[in-house]
XYZ file of C-alpha atoms in Angstrom:
385
model
C -4.234 12.958 16.884
C -4.896 9.710 15.100
C -3.263 6.271 13.968
C -1.308 6.973 10.784
C 0.330 3.474 10.416
C 0.017 -0.184 11.952
C 2.688 -2.957 11.774
C 1.847 -6.344 12.872
C 4.044 -9.380 13.443
C 2.621 -12.652 14.281
C -0.678 -10.994 15.179
C -3.544 -13.578 14.424
C -3.745 -13.674 10.574
C -0.751 -11.448 10.158
C 2.784 -12.938 10.120
C 4.223 -9.831 8.841
C 1.969 -6.821 7.773
C 1.914 -3.126 7.673
C -0.763 -0.425 6.823
C -1.163 3.243 6.449
C -4.273 4.922 7.756
C -5.950 8.272 7.372
C -8.424 10.221 9.141
C -10.904 7.982 7.364
C -10.197 4.471 6.359
C -12.134 1.697 4.638
C -10.915 -2.049 4.977
C -11.988 -4.588 2.395
C -11.058 -8.110 2.342
C -12.661 -11.561 1.800
C -14.234 -13.655 4.501
C -11.842 -14.707 7.149
C -9.074 -12.567 5.827
C -8.410 -10.771 9.053
C -10.581 -7.656 8.859
C -11.850 -8.012 12.517
C -8.546 -9.117 13.802
C -6.769 -5.979 12.364
C -9.155 -3.808 14.390
C -8.738 -6.105 17.445
C -5.036 -4.808 17.266
C -6.102 -1.522 18.017
C -8.671 -2.556 20.621
C -5.816 -4.670 22.297
C -3.867 -1.667 22.850
C -6.722 -0.024 24.073
C -7.158 -2.844 26.757
C -3.728 -2.983 27.566
C -3.942 0.812 28.545
C -7.080 0.269 30.399
C -6.634 -3.095 32.149
C -3.135 -4.351 31.695
C -1.190 -6.895 29.376
C -2.172 -9.942 31.518
C -6.223 -9.414 31.497
C -5.908 -8.391 27.834
C -4.208 -11.482 26.621
C -5.453 -14.271 28.950
C -8.798 -13.168 30.132
C -10.135 -11.326 26.807
C -8.105 -13.276 24.175
C -7.430 -16.819 25.359
C -3.706 -16.578 25.691
C -0.610 -15.763 23.831
C -0.976 -19.217 21.802
C -4.401 -17.939 20.385
C -3.088 -14.816 19.457
C -0.049 -15.875 17.545
C -0.260 -16.403 13.866
C -0.435 -20.012 12.637
C 2.575 -19.185 10.008
C 4.819 -18.117 12.802
C 8.268 -19.497 12.561
C 11.165 -19.495 15.133
C 10.594 -15.872 15.456
C 7.438 -16.295 17.785
C 7.146 -13.070 19.509
C 3.721 -11.264 18.901
C 4.466 -7.784 18.254
C 2.437 -4.493 17.618
C 3.872 -1.099 16.416
C 1.663 1.786 16.066
C 2.384 5.493 14.852
C 0.224 8.523 15.805
C 0.332 11.729 14.305
C -0.996 15.133 15.581
C -3.885 16.765 13.578
C -2.880 18.692 10.483
C -2.113 22.368 11.234
C 0.651 24.774 11.957
C 0.604 24.071 15.411
C 0.955 20.358 15.153
C 3.436 18.811 17.388
C 5.655 15.719 17.019
C 4.088 12.425 16.693
C 4.267 9.399 18.740
C 5.391 5.615 18.135
C 4.728 2.854 20.485
C 6.139 -0.820 20.101
C 5.125 -3.786 22.187
C 6.323 -7.305 21.776
C 5.534 -10.129 23.919
C 5.491 -13.979 24.399
C 4.427 -16.411 27.036
C 5.952 -17.788 30.064
C 6.106 -21.449 29.478
C 5.868 -22.240 33.186
C 2.664 -20.084 33.855
C 1.366 -19.245 30.630
C 1.211 -15.630 31.124
C 2.448 -13.053 28.840
C 5.859 -11.817 29.166
C 7.209 -8.550 27.561
C 10.189 -9.001 24.985
C 10.111 -5.161 23.992
C 8.377 -2.196 24.838
C 9.542 1.057 23.143
C 8.145 4.603 23.238
C 9.280 7.351 20.940
C 8.071 11.230 20.756
C 9.163 12.304 17.580
C 12.671 11.150 17.159
C 13.411 10.856 20.888
C 13.281 7.341 22.539
C 11.618 7.767 25.914
C 11.332 4.133 26.907
C 13.293 1.111 25.996
C 12.560 -2.163 27.772
C 13.894 -4.540 28.945
C 16.167 -2.329 31.063
C 18.601 -3.027 33.933
C 16.001 -2.958 36.500
C 13.834 -5.593 34.352
C 16.767 -7.790 33.978
C 17.442 -7.707 37.694
C 13.694 -8.338 38.477
C 12.162 -10.255 35.473
C 8.593 -10.214 37.222
C 8.523 -6.715 36.156
C 8.174 -7.842 32.525
C 4.531 -9.031 33.192
C 3.440 -5.444 33.232
C 3.784 -2.745 30.489
C 4.792 0.864 31.569
C 1.676 2.008 29.252
C -0.796 0.502 31.805
C 1.286 1.740 35.040
C 0.560 5.184 36.164
C 3.619 5.877 38.049
C 5.662 4.625 34.909
C 3.899 6.576 32.061
C 4.118 10.075 33.360
C 6.213 11.193 30.342
C 3.822 9.686 27.642
C 0.416 9.605 29.510
C -0.927 11.275 26.603
C -0.247 8.301 24.506
C -1.963 5.879 27.260
C -5.082 8.173 27.157
C -5.371 8.081 23.250
C -5.324 4.442 23.323
C -7.976 4.416 26.217
C -10.054 6.619 24.023
C -10.224 4.048 21.212
C -13.846 2.831 20.622
C -15.318 -0.223 18.770
C -18.882 -0.056 17.875
C -20.869 -2.979 16.398
C -24.519 -2.332 17.643
C -26.612 -5.717 17.459
C -30.579 -4.994 17.371
C -31.462 -7.998 19.316
C -29.040 -6.935 22.208
C -30.362 -3.445 22.330
C -33.796 -4.647 22.725
C -33.143 -7.185 25.418
C -29.800 -6.687 26.824
C -30.744 -8.425 30.159
C -31.221 -11.302 27.917
C -27.661 -11.450 27.001
C -26.145 -10.576 30.406
C -27.859 -10.221 33.552
C -24.935 -8.223 35.288
C -24.571 -4.562 34.241
C -22.183 -3.963 31.494
C -20.244 -0.919 30.725
C -19.144 0.466 27.271
C -20.383 -2.587 25.542
C -19.476 -2.450 21.914
C -22.808 -4.511 20.966
C -25.292 -2.381 22.768
C -25.874 -4.055 26.116
C -25.523 -0.435 27.700
C -26.708 1.490 24.951
C -29.936 2.823 26.264
C -28.087 3.544 29.670
C -25.345 5.491 27.843
C -28.078 7.567 26.131
C -29.699 8.528 29.358
C -26.508 9.238 31.395
C -25.465 11.696 28.566
C -26.344 15.261 29.917
C -29.601 16.436 28.971
C -28.604 19.308 26.606
C -26.087 17.193 24.901
C -28.351 14.215 24.479
C -31.200 16.321 23.149
C -28.715 18.032 20.639
C -27.580 14.580 19.381
C -31.209 13.332 19.226
C -32.054 16.466 16.809
C -29.541 15.548 14.564
C -30.488 11.743 14.502
C -34.173 12.624 14.172
C -33.034 14.697 10.920
C -31.635 11.235 9.451
C -34.448 8.944 10.752
C -37.036 11.099 9.202
C -35.635 10.619 5.962
C -34.754 6.841 6.373
C -37.695 5.636 8.284
C -41.312 5.859 6.493
C -43.648 7.919 8.643
C -41.069 8.471 11.408
C -41.606 11.810 13.235
C -39.553 11.883 16.440
C -37.267 9.957 18.726
C -37.000 10.451 22.544
C -35.729 8.803 25.540
C -37.906 8.295 28.494
C -37.773 6.310 31.825
C -40.203 3.892 32.933
C -41.617 3.597 36.685
C -38.679 1.246 37.518
C -35.876 3.959 36.259
C -35.146 1.753 33.104
C -34.559 4.140 30.048
C -36.576 3.374 26.894
C -36.413 4.681 23.275
C -39.774 6.256 22.208
C -40.259 6.575 18.553
C -43.308 8.714 17.229
C -44.712 7.854 13.905
C -47.364 10.009 11.616
C -50.631 8.155 11.875
C -54.057 8.778 10.829
C -55.038 9.485 14.224
C -54.741 12.861 15.854
C -52.320 11.476 18.283
C -48.800 9.987 16.709
C -48.315 6.181 16.960
C -45.897 5.330 19.879
C -43.141 2.583 19.567
C -40.462 1.350 22.226
C -37.146 -0.149 21.140
C -38.985 -3.552 21.342
C -41.069 -2.634 18.231
C -38.276 -0.816 16.274
C -37.073 -2.653 13.234
C -33.294 -3.908 13.109
C -32.353 -1.374 10.634
C -33.818 1.582 12.757
C -31.979 0.292 15.816
C -28.650 -0.450 13.785
C -28.750 3.057 12.250
C -29.468 4.885 15.523
C -26.636 2.830 16.923
C -24.162 3.931 14.264
C -25.452 7.721 14.375
C -24.850 7.894 18.107
C -21.531 6.335 17.973
C -20.487 8.967 15.291
C -21.933 11.904 17.514
C -19.843 10.684 20.640
C -16.605 12.226 21.525
C -13.394 10.068 21.729
C -10.485 8.960 19.882
C -10.503 6.482 16.675
C -14.029 4.894 15.977
C -13.936 1.315 14.879
C -17.005 0.190 12.905
C -17.472 -3.393 11.582
C -19.667 -3.684 8.500
C -21.938 -0.762 9.249
C -24.173 -1.878 6.054
C -25.854 -4.664 7.897
C -29.709 -4.467 8.146
C -29.658 -1.187 6.254
C -31.328 -0.523 2.922
C -28.989 0.101 0.089
C -30.111 3.709 -0.421
C -28.908 4.285 3.308
C -25.612 2.565 2.979
C -24.774 4.807 0.070
C -24.904 7.727 2.322
C -22.990 6.308 5.155
C -19.470 7.641 3.736
C -20.897 11.183 3.809
C -22.051 10.665 7.166
C -18.877 9.486 8.499
C -17.054 12.372 7.068
C -19.559 15.114 8.301
C -19.546 13.614 11.750
C -15.732 13.403 11.665
C -15.436 17.232 10.848
C -17.656 18.096 13.647
C -16.058 20.329 16.173
C -12.841 21.276 14.016
C -11.571 17.670 13.058
C -13.546 15.389 14.928
C -12.442 11.763 15.447
C -10.651 9.119 13.196
C -13.239 6.501 11.582
C -11.757 2.996 10.421
C -14.591 0.851 8.853
C -14.412 -2.705 7.574
C -17.050 -3.446 4.932
C -18.010 -5.709 2.213
C -20.569 -3.363 0.466
C -20.667 -2.137 -3.108
C -23.097 0.510 -2.204
C -20.932 2.028 0.629
C -17.773 2.142 -1.533
C -19.606 3.409 -4.564
C -19.454 7.019 -2.888
C -17.604 9.348 -5.090
C -15.822 11.042 -2.251
C -13.712 8.115 -1.245
C -10.120 8.350 -2.189
C -7.833 5.417 -3.136
C -5.630 6.536 -0.078
C -8.745 6.001 2.045
C -8.792 2.217 1.150
C -6.803 -0.821 2.313
C -7.350 -4.231 1.129
C -6.230 -7.625 2.925
C -4.940 -10.542 0.875
C -4.837 -13.946 2.468
C -1.634 -15.939 1.535
C -0.219 -19.305 2.922
C 2.233 -17.138 4.980
C -0.278 -14.879 6.362
C -2.489 -12.061 5.299
C -0.717 -8.981 3.565
C -2.174 -5.484 3.784
C -2.274 -3.603 0.518
C -3.205 0.201 -0.689
C -4.566 0.361 -4.211
C -1.977 0.065 -6.867
C -1.142 2.487 -9.538
C -3.674 1.109 -11.765
C -6.396 1.298 -9.276
C -5.408 4.917 -8.278
C -5.542 5.862 -11.950
C -9.003 4.463 -12.365
C -10.411 6.352 -9.347
C -8.675 9.489 -10.559
C -10.671 9.019 -14.064
C -13.884 8.855 -11.847
C -14.174 4.983 -11.240
C -15.603 4.154 -7.530
C -13.510 2.231 -5.189
C -16.449 -0.416 -5.573
C -15.474 -0.858 -9.352
C -11.775 -0.218 -8.994
C -10.574 -1.916 -5.661
C -13.363 -3.992 -4.255
C -12.914 -6.741 -7.073
C -9.334 -7.315 -5.766
C -10.885 -8.816 -2.615
C -13.092 -11.209 -4.523
C -12.433 -15.036 -3.485
C -10.588 -17.098 -6.098
C -13.309 -19.486 -7.554
C -16.469 -17.553 -5.930
C -18.524 -18.537 -9.060
C -18.164 -22.162 -8.134
C -19.916 -21.795 -4.691
C -23.372 -22.511 -6.156
C -22.148 -25.891 -7.686
C -21.622 -27.279 -4.149
C -25.084 -27.477 -3.524
C -26.201 -28.478 -6.852
C -27.770 -31.957 -7.338
C -25.393 -34.724 -8.318
């Protein structure tokens, strides 16, 4: 199952926007156009299903006012609607659609549900507010999605949202996780628990994944021979990299000596090999050589097709090298266009589709659409007067 459509109303940069997603999607746009906020809409649904509406809005995102689009008018409800489809095949069942709209209680500043609906195929399973909500308004501070006793009829949907993963490995965090948080962290997108996740993976699974990762690192990293995960005397797991050396025994390095690019690539590869729902990746090209970046779309596709279909991959990027992959279709690209009334989500038009059908890459046909107006004037700002 994967996300096929996402519609947003008054969500951060997006006053009214809608985008279609495939099993692999690349999102482009100028700086501050809302690429991260588009991914955050899916992360928000994951958080609501996992920890509830109140914590997702207040504790994680600073309240309804911080979420609401600055271009919002008298219709100020924040709304997210997502459509899910089953994997392609003759046995594919009916898809799901979930809509959640909320605003804030002006007395307590907490989020209050304005609308919650769930469809399975054409059947409407949940419609709120209902009579019970109207007789007890306090119920509207919790979604049915987050309540085990209320989501029995659509628990598959809640489990899917909880399976969404966002990964943006930061080399400095992987090297020194305690320097960024002394308390233990679980499922951190930036890598504070990355080494623990590796070590806690069942040994056979971990070794199988490391063998695949070794094959990539041996090509991407000069003199690299083997990657291992070992525990020190305190029980703390560490990466151990063996490198070809003029001495008989290979040189050893830990994660503290790994380059930013090596750690970044390792984090991305591990995320691709993990099981789960949609994988959200933000600018995976960071710290990587252009030749490696050019191979990422192929890696995404091969990892996605693992185990008969794999997981959906949604990527934001600025990289020409990544988008130059000839296997990227026009249907796999979304581009964001900022306007005075909020950011709009577009798919390539007929002209761009025709260019790509004739052999032009997304880097040449679509990426120029996201170029900021007047970009050539940037250097003049620092020119001596």
